[in-house]
mmCIF file of C-alpha atoms in Angstrom:
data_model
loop_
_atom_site.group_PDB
_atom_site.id
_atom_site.type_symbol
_atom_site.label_atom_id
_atom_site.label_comp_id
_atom_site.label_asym_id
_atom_site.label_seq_id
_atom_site.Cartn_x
_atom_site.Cartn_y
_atom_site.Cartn_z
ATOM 1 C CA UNK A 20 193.951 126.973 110.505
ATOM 2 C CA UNK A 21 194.039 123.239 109.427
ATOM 3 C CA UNK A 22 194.260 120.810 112.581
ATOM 4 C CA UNK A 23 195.182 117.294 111.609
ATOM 5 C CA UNK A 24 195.190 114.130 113.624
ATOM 6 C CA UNK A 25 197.335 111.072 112.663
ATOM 7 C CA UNK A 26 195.990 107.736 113.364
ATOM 8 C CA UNK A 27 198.136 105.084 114.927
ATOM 9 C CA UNK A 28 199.455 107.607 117.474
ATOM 10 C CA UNK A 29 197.659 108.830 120.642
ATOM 11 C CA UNK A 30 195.539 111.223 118.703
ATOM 12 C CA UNK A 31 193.702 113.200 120.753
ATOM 13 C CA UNK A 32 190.401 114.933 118.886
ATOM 14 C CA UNK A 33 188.780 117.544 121.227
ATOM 15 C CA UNK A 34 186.033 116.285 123.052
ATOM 16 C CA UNK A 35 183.491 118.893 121.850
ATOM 17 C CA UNK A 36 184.141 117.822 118.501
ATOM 18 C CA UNK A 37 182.431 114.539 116.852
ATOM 19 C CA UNK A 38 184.506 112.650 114.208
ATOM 20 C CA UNK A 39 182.464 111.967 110.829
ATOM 21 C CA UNK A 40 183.345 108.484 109.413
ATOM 22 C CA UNK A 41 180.449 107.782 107.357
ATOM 23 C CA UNK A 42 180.940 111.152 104.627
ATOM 24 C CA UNK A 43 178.020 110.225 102.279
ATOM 25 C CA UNK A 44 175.735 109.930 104.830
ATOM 26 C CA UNK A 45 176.601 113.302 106.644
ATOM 27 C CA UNK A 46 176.955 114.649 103.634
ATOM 28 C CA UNK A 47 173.059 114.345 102.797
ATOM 29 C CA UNK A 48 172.685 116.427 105.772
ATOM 30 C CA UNK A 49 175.228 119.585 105.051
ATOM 31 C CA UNK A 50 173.622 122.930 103.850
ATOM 32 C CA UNK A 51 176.585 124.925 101.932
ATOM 33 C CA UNK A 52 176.714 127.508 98.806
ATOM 34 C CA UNK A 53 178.515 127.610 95.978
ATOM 35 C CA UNK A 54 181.266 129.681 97.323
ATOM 36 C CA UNK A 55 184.521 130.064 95.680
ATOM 37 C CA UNK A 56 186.842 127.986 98.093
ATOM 38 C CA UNK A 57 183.709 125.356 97.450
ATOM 39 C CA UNK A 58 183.815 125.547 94.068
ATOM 40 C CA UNK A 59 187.837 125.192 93.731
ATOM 41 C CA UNK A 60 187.417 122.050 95.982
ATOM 42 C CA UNK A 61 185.171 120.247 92.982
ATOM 43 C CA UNK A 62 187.382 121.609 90.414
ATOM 44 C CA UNK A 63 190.467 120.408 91.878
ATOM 45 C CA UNK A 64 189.174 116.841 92.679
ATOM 46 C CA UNK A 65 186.319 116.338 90.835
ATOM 47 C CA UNK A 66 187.234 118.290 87.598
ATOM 48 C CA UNK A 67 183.622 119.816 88.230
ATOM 49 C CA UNK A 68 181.817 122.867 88.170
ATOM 50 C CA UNK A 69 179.787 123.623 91.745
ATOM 51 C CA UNK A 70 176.366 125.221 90.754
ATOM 52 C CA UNK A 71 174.478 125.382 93.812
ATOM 53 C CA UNK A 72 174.279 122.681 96.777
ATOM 54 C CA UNK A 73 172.292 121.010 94.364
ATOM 55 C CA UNK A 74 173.663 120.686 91.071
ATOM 56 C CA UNK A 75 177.487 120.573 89.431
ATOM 57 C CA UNK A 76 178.409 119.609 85.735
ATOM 58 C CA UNK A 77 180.844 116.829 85.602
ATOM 59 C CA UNK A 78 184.053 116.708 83.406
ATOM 60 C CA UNK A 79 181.751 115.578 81.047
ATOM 61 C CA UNK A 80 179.397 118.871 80.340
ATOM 62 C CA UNK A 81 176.677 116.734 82.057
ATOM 63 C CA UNK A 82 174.706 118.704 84.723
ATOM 64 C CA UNK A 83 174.429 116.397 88.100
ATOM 65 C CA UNK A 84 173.334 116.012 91.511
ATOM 66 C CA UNK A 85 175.964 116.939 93.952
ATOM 67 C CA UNK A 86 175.466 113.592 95.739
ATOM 68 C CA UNK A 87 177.638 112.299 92.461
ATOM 69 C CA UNK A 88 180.380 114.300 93.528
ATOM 70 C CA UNK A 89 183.185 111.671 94.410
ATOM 71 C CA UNK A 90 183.057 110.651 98.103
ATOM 72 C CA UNK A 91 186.725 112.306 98.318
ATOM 73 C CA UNK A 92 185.387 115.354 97.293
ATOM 74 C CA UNK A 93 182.075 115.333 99.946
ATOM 75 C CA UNK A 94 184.695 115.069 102.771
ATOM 76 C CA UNK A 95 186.436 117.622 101.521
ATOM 77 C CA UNK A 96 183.103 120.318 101.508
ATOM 78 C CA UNK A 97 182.374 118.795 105.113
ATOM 79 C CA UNK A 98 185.978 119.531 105.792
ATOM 80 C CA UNK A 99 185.491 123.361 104.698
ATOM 81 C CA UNK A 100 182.208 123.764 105.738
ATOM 82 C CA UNK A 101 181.685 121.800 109.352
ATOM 83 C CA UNK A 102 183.605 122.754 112.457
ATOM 84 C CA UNK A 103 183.418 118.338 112.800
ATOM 85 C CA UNK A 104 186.511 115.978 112.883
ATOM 86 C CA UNK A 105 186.424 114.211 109.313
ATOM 87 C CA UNK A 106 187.688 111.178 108.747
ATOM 88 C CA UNK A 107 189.217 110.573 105.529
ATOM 89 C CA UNK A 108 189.941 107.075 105.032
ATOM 90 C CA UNK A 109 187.590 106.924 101.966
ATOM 91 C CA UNK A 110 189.656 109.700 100.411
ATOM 92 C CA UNK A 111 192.003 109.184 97.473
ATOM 93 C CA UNK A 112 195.786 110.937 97.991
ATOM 94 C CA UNK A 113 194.564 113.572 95.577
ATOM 95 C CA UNK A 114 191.705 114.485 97.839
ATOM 96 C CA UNK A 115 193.721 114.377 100.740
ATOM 97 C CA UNK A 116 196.679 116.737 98.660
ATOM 98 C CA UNK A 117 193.383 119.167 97.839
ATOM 99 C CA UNK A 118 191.623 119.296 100.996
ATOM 100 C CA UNK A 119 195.710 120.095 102.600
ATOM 101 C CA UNK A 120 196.349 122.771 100.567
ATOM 102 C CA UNK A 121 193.073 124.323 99.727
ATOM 103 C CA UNK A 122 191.276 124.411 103.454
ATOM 104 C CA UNK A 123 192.526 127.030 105.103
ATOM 105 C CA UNK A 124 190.058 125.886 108.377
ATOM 106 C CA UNK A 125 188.678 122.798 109.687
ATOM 107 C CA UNK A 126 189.428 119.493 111.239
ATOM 108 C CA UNK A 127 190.309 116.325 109.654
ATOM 109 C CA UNK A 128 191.337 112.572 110.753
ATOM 110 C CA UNK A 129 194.052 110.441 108.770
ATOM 111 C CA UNK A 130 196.038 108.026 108.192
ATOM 112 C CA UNK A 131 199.906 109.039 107.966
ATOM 113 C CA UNK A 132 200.561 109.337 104.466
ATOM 114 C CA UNK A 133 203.107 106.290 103.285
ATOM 115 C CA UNK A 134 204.577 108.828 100.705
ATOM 116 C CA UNK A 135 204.859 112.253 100.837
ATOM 117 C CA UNK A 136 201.997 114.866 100.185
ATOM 118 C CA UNK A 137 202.227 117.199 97.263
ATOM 119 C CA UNK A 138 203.787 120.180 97.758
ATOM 120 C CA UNK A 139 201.576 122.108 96.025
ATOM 121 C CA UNK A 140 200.022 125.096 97.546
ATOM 122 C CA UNK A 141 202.466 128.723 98.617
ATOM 123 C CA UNK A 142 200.091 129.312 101.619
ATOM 124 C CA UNK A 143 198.856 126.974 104.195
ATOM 125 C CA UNK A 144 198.910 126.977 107.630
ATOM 126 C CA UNK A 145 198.380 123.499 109.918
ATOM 127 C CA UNK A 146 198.546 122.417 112.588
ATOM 128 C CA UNK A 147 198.941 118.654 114.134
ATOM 129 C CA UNK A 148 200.369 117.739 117.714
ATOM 130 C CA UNK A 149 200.417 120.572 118.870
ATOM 131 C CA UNK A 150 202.954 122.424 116.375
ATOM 132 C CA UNK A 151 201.918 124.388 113.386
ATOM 133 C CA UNK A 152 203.217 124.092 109.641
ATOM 134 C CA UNK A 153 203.440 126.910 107.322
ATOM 135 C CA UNK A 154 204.174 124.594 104.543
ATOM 136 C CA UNK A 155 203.238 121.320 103.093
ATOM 137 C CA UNK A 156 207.030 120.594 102.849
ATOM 138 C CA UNK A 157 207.299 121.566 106.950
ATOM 139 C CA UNK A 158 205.046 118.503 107.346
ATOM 140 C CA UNK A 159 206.124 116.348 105.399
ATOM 141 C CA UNK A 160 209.382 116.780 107.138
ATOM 142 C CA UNK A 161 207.500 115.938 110.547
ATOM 143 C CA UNK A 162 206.275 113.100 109.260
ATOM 144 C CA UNK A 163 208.971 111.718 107.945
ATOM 145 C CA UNK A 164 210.976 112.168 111.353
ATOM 146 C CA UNK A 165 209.940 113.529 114.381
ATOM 147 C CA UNK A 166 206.395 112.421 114.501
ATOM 148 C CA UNK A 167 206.658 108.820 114.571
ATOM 149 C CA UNK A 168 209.778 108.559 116.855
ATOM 150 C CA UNK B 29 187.318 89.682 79.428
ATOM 151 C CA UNK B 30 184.172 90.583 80.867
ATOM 152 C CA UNK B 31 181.677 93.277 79.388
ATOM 153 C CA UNK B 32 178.094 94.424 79.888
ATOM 154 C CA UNK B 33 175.852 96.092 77.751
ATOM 155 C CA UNK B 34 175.602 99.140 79.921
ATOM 156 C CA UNK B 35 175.822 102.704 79.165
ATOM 157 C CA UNK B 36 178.614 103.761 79.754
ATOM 158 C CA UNK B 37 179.380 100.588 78.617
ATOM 159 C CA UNK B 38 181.580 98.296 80.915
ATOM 160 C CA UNK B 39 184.823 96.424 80.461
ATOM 161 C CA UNK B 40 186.641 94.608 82.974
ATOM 162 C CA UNK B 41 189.821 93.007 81.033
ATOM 163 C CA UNK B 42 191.474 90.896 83.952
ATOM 164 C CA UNK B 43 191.647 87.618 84.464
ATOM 165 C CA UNK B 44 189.991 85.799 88.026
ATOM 166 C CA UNK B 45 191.971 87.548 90.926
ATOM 167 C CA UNK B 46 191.646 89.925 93.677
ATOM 168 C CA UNK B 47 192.393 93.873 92.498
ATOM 169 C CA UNK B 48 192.549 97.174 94.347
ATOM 170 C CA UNK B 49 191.701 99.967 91.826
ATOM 171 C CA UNK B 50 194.030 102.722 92.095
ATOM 172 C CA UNK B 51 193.880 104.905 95.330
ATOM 173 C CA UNK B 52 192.560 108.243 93.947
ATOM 174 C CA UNK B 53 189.393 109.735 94.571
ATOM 175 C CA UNK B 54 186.862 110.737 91.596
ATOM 176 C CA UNK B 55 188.394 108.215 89.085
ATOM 177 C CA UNK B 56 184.333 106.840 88.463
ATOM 178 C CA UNK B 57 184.363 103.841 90.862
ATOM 179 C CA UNK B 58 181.396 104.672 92.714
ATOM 180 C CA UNK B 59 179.464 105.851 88.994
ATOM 181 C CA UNK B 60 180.795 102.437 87.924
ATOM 182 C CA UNK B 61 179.262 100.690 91.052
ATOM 183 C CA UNK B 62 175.679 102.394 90.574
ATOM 184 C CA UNK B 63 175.753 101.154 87.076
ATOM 185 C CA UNK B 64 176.485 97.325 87.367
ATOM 186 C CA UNK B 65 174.485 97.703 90.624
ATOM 187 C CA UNK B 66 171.331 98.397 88.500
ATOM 188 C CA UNK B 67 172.576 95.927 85.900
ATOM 189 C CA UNK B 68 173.366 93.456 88.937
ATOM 190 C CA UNK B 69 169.351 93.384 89.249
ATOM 191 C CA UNK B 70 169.217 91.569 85.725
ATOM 192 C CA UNK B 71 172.280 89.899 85.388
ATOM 193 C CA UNK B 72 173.843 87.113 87.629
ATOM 194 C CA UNK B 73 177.307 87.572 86.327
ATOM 195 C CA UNK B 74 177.792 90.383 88.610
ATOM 196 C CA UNK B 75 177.659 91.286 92.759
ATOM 197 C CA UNK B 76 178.228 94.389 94.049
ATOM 198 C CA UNK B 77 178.260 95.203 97.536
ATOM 199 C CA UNK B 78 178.926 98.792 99.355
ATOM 200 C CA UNK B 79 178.715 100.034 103.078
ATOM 201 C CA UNK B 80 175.032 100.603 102.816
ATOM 202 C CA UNK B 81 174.624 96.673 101.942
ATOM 203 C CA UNK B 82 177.192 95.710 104.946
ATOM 204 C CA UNK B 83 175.445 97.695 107.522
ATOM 205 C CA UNK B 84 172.472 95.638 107.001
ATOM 206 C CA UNK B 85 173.667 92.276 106.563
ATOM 207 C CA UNK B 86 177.644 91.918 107.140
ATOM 208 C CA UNK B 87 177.185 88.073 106.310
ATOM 209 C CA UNK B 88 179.022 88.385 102.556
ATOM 210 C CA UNK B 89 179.723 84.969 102.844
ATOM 211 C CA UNK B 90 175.593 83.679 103.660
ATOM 212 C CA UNK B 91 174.941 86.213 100.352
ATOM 213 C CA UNK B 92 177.963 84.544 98.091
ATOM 214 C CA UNK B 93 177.446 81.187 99.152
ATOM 215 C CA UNK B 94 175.798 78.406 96.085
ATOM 216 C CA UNK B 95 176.539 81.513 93.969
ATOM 217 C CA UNK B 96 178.930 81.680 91.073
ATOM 218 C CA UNK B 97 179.639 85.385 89.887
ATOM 219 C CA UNK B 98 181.799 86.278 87.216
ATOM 220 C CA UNK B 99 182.335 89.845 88.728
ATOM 221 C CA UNK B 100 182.338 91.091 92.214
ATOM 222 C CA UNK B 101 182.855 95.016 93.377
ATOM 223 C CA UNK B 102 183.187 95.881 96.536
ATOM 224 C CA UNK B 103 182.422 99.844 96.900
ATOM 225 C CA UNK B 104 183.728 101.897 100.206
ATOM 226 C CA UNK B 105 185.817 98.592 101.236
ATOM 227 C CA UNK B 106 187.901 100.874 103.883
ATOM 228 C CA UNK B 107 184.301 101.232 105.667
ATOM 229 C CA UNK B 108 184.571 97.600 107.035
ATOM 230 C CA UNK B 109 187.930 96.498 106.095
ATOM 231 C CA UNK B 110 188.323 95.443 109.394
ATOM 232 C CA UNK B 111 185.504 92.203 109.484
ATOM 233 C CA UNK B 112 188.008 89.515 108.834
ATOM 234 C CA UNK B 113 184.959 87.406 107.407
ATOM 235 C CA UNK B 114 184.178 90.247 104.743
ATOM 236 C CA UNK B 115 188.131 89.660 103.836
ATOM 237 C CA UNK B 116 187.519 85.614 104.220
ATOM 238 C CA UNK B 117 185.000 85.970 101.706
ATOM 239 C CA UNK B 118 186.176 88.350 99.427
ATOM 240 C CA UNK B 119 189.672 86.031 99.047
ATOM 241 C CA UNK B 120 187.434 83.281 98.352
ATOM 242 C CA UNK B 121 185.820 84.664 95.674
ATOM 243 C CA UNK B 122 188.759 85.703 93.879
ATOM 244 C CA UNK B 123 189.823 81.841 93.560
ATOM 245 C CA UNK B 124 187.382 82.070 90.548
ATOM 246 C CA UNK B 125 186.097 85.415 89.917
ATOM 247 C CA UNK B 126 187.447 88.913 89.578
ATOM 248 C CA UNK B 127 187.134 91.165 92.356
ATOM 249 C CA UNK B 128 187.537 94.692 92.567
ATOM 250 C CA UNK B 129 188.189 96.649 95.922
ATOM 251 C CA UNK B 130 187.088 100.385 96.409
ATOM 252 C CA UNK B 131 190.189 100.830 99.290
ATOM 253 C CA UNK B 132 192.324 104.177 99.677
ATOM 254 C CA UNK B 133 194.053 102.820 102.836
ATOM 255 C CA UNK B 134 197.935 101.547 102.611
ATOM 256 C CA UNK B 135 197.292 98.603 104.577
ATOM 257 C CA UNK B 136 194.379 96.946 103.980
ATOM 258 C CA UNK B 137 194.691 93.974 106.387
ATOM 259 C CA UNK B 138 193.758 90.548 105.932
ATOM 260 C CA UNK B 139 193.858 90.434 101.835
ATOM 261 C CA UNK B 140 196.586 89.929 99.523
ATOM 262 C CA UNK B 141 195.461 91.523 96.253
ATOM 263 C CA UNK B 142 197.494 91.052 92.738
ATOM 264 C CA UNK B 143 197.826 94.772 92.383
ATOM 265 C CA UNK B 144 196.882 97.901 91.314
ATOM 266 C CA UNK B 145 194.110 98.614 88.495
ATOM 267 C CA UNK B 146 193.245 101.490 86.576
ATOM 268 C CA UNK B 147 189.591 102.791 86.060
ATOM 269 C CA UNK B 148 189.427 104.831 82.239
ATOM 270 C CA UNK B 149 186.280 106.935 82.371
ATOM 271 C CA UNK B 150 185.370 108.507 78.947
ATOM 272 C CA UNK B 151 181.393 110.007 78.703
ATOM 273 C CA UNK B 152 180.469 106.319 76.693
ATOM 274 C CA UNK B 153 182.958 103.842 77.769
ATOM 275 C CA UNK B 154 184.627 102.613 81.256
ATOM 276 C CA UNK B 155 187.192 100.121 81.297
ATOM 277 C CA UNK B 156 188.479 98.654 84.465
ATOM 278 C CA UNK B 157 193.015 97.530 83.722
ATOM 279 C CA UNK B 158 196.316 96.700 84.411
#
């Protein structure tokens, strides 16, 4: 399961967990493989194709370091491969639709969204404040309403 | 109009002002920032400036000062949005130059910016627009 946690309300982020801020610099330090949910992550945001950790090849055809992946795309690998609260304030809303509906675990730190998220995936299952969402459209709901009362 | 011989090759059309490019992730800002960085070694039209830079000298304003730029790109902005001198400085500079802000947040406090601009990334050619 997803857990989110909203900034601006009295988030509370488990005390055995550390919250990642700075993504390209934790990044640098993240061993993963070139798993399939990995690789769907840098084709969904980055247009890419994951090789290895080491190497993708951009929308271009060009073959590149991973640390060119977008920074939106780095939280979203340290968002399916850390058990750490990431922060994604340096993510775009398309990184932040991706890493929603294509992490099925993890932990991540956000603003609330001023629109609503894309409704995009059948499956996902998150939770935030304590209740759990089986649907982007379920949040977005909670958001809109309940959460901020 | 402001272009450099780069490869890809840069074009900022906008006119002196303080811009926000568009909130999406993976668009080329940060490809676009490495670029003029490297041409920012050469060329004095240009300052770019990115998290890295502000954790080891926050003072924008000491490194802008006597300086006149044509260009100025701030990378990872969200990463220390909240030093109201960075924002002093950076709506400063707009008075005469264009600036460009790397920000995903909604609220970016303590700047006014004159709107949204679009990044268009092609393997040769990057263009920075209304």
């Amino acid at each position: 399961m997803l857990h989110l946690y909203f900034k601006g309300q009295d988030y509370r982020v488990p005390t055995d967990k550390s919250v990642v801020r700075n993504v390209e610099h934790t990044f640098l330090g993240m061993g993963f493989t070139a798993t399939p949910e990995n690789k769907k992550l840098v084709y969904a945001i980055d247009q890419g194709e994951l090789l290895d950790r080491y190497v993708f090849i951009d929308r271009f055809g060009q073959h590149l370091y991973t640390d060119c992946l977008s920074t939106g795309c780095k939280a979203a690998l340290l968002v399916q491969n850390t058990d750490k609260v990431i922060d994604l304030c340096e993510c775009g809303l398309n990184a932040v639709n991706t890493i929603l509906s294509v992490c099925k675990e993890g932990y991540v730190l956000m603003e609330a969204p001023g629109i609503p998220l894309e409704e995009g995936a059948a499956e996902v299952v998150l939770e935030a404040d304590g209740k759990v969402f089986h649907s982007i459209a379920q949040l977005n709901e909670y958001l809109e309403g309940e959460c901020f009362l | 109009m402001i272009q450099f011989a780069t490869f890809p090759h840069i074009t900022v059309s906008l006119e002196p002002g303080l811009y926000i490019f568009t909130p999406d992730s993976a668009t080329g800002k940060t490809y676009m920032t490495k670029t003029l960085r490297t041409q920012a070694e050469e060329d004095n039209r240009v300052f770019v400036y990115t998290y890295g830079d502000y954790v080891r000298n926050p003072d924008v304003e000491a490194l802008l000062r006597g300086r006149q730029f044509e260009l100025l790109l701030f990378d990872r902005y969200d990463m220390y949005s909240q030093n109201e001198k960075v924002a002093r400085a950076v709506t400063q500079a707009a008075a005469r130059a264009v600036v460009l802000l790397d920000a995903k947040a909604s609220r970016i406090p303590y700047i006014c910016a004159e709107g949204y601009v679009d990044l268009t990334f092609t393997v040769d050619e990057m263009e920075v627009h209304w």
